[in-house]
XYZ file of C-alpha atoms in Angstrom:
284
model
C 99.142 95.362 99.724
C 101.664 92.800 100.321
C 104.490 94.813 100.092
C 103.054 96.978 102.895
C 101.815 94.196 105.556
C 105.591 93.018 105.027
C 106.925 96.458 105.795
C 104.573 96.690 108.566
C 105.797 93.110 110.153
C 109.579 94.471 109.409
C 108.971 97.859 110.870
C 107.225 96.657 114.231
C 110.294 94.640 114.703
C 112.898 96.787 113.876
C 111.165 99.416 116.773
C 110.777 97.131 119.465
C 114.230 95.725 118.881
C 116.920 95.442 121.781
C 119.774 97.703 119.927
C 116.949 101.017 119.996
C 118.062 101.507 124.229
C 121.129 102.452 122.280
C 118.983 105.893 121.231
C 118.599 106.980 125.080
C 122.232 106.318 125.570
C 123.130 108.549 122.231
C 120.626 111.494 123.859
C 122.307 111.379 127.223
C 125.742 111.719 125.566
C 124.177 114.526 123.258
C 122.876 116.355 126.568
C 126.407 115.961 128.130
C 128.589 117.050 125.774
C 126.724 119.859 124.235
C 122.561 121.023 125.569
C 123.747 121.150 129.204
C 126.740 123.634 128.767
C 124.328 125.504 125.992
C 121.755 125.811 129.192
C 124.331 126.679 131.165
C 125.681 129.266 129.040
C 121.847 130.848 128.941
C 121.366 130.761 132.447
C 124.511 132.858 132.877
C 123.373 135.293 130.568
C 119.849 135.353 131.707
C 118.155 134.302 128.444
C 115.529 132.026 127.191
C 116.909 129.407 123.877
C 114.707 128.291 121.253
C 113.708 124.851 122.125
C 114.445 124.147 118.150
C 118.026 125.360 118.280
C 119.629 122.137 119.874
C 118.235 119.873 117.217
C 119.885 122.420 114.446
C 123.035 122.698 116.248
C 123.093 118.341 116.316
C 122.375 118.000 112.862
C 124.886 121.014 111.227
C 128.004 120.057 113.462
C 130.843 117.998 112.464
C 130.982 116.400 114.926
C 128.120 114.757 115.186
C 128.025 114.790 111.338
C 129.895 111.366 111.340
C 128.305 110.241 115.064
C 124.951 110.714 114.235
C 124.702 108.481 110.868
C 126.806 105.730 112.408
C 124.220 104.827 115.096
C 121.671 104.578 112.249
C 123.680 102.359 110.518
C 124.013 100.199 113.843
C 120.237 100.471 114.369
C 119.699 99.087 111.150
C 122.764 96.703 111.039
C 120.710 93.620 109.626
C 119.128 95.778 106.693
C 117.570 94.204 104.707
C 117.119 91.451 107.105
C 117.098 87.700 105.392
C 116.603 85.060 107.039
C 114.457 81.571 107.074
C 111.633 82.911 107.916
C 111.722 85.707 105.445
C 112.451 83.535 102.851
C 108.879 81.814 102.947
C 107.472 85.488 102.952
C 109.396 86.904 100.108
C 108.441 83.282 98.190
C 104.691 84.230 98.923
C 105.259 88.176 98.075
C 107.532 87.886 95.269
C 111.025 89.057 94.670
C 109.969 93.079 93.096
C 107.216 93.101 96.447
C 109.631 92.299 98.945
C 112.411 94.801 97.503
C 109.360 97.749 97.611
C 108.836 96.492 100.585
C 112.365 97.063 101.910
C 112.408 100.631 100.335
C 108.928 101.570 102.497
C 110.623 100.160 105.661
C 113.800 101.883 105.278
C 111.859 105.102 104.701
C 109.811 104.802 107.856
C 113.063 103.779 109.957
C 114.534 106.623 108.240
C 111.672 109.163 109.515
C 111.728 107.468 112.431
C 115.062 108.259 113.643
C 115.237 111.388 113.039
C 111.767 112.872 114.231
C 113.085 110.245 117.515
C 116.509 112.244 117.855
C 114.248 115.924 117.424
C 112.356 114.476 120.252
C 115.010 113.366 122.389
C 117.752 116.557 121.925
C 114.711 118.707 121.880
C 113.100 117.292 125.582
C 115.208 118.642 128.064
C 115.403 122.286 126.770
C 111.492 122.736 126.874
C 111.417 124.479 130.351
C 114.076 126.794 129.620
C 113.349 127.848 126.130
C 110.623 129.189 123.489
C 109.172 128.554 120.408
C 109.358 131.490 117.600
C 111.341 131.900 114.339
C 114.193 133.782 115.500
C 117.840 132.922 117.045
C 118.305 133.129 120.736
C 120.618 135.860 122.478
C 122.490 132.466 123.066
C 123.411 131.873 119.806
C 123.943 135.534 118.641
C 125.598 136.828 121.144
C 127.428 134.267 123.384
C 131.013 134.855 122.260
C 130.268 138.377 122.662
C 129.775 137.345 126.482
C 132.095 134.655 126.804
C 134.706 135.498 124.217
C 136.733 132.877 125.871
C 134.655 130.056 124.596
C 135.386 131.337 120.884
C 137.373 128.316 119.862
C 135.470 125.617 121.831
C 132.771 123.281 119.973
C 130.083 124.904 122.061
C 130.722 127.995 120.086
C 130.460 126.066 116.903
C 127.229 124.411 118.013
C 125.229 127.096 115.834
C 127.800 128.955 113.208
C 127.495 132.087 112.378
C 127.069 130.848 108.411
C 123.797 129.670 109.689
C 121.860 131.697 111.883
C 123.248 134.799 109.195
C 121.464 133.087 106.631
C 118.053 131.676 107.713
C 115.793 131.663 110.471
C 115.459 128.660 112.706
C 112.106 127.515 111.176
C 113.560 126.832 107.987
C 116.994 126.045 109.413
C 115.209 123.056 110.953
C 113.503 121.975 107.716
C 116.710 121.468 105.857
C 118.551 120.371 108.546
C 115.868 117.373 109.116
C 115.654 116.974 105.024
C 118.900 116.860 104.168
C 119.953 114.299 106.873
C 116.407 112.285 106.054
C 117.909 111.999 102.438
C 121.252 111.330 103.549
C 120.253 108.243 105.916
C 118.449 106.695 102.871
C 121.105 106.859 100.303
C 123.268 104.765 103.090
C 120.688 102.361 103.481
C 120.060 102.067 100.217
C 123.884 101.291 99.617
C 123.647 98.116 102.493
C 120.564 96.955 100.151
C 122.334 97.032 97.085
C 125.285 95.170 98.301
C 123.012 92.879 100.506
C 121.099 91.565 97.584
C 124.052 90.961 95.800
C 125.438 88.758 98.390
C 127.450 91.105 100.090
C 125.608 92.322 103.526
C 129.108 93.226 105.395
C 130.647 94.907 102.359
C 127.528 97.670 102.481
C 127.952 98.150 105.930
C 132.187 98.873 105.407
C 131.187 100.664 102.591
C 128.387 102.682 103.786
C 130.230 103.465 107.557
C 133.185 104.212 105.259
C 131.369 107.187 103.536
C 130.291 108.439 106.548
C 133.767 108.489 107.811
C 135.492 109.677 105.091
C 132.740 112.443 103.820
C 132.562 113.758 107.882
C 136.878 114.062 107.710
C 136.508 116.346 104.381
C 134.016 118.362 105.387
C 136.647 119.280 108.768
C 138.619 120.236 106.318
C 136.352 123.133 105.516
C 137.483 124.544 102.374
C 138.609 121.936 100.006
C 136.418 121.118 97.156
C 136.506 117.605 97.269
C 134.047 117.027 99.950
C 131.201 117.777 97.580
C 131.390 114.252 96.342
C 130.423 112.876 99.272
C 127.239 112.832 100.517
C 128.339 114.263 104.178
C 128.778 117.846 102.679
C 125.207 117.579 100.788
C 124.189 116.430 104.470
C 124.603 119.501 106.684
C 123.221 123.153 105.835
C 125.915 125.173 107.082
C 128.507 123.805 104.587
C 126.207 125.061 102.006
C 127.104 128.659 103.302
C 130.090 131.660 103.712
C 129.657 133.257 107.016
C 128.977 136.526 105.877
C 127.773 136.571 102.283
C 124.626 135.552 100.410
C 127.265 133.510 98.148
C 126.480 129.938 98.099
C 129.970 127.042 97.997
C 127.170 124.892 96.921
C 123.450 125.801 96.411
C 120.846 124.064 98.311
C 118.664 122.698 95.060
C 121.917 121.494 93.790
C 122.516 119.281 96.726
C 119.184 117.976 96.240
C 119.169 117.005 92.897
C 122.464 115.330 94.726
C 120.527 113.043 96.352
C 117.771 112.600 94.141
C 120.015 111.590 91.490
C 121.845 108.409 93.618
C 118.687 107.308 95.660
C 117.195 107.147 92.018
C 119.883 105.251 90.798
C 119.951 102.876 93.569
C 116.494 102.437 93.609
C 116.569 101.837 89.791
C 119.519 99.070 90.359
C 117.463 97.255 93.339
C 114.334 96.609 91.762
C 116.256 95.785 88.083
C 117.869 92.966 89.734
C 115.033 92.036 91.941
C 114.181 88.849 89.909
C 118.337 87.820 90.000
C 118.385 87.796 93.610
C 119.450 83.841 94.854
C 118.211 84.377 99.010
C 119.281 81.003 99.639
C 122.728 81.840 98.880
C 122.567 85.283 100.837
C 121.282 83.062 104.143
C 124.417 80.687 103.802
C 126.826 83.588 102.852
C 125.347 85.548 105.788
């Protein structure tokens, strides 16, 4: 009970905080760069886009890959925030409370974001699209219609090693799963290193997986990208363009992230009772 009511105090202020007008500003730029052109694209051709299919496109490209993850990192730049204040609470909750508490919090954030960014890319497409479990003529056939566009980034917006493979329904699943999973194993990386003292360090080291995972998986085919979490991130890596054969399976990228958000979670609440706050405030 504690745990929650402190995850509920952490979670109301964490959405009503000043650096969330950042998320409008990160949809407008989303619109821009990519949903306008893919409406414009449809209205040329004279056909209707699944209102689902800019949300897929956001979360399988590369590159928002290493855009999107950074601005949750920014929105929870304080995470897990200590402070005066806070230490009085955990002192009341106890050390193992307040660290469950953290995990809850990060989870909602974690939800949070990303049913806010379906919201937000999906919005503007709702008068121009429909709902149903099947690719748009859009998607299928626009290079067959604009073959000119073949190497630009709208083209890429929905690869053909997706919308070969599964259906949008299930395409959006993943998509939101995978990157749900991904956003916690970051966070759970600034926790670690914040409890131990180190706040910035998890935020260099977390933004530096994101980085460095999102440059190896523009690489395409080099093998090395499967140890970072970016490639376990996004669907379409998962899949060859044209064949049922799998560069990585799906369940295997799961047990991926099941495996390190266990571990982490393990490590957080082992050295729970180790954790010196006072010297974390004056550090910070």
């Amino acid at each position: 009970m504690k745990a929650m009511k402190l995850m509920q105090s952490e979670y109301r202020g964490w959405l009503f905080h000043s650096r969330m007008i950042l998320l409008p500003c990160v949809f407008i730029m989303i619109y821009t760069m990519i949903t306008a052109n893919f409406m414009k694209c449809a209205g040329q051709m004279q056909a209707p886009i699944n209102i689902v299919e800019p949300f897929v496109g956001v979360c399988n490209s590369p590159t928002f890959l290493g855009f999107i993850p950074i601005v949750f990192l920014v929105l929870i730049a304080d995470f897990p925030r200590i402070d005066q204040n806070m230490i009085f609470k955990i002192c009341r909750a106890g050390r193992k409370k307040w660290i469950v508490s953290q995990l809850l919090f990060l989870l909602c954030a974690d939800l949070s974001f990303v049913v806010l960014l379906f919201v937000g890319v999906t919005l503007p497409v709702l008068k121009q699209g429909f709902l149903y479990n099947g690719w748009s003529d859009v998607v299928t056939e626009m290079l067959k219609t604009f073959p000119e566009l073949k190497n630009s980034s709208l083209a890429q917006f929905i690869p053909a090693n997706l919308y070969y493979q599964m259906l949008p329904y299930r395409a959006v699943l993943y998509s939101a799963g995978f990157l749900i999973l991904y956003l916690y194993l970051l966070g759970l990386l600034m926790l670690l290193c914040k409890i131990h003292g180190r706040g910035a360090l998890g935020v260099v080291v977390s933004g530096g997986l994101v980085i460095a995972g999102s440059g190896f998986v523009h690489l395409q085919k080099i093998a090395i990208k499967w140890l970072f979490p970016a490639a376990h991130g996004i669907v379409q890596t998962h899949y060859s363009t044209y064949y049922r054969r799998m560069d990585c399976t799906l369940q295997t990228s799961f047990l991926y992230f099941a495996l390190l958000i266990g571990i982490c979670i393990l490590a957080a609440l082992r050295y729970a009772k180790k954790i010196d706050y006072i010297d974390i405030v004056q550090m910070e």
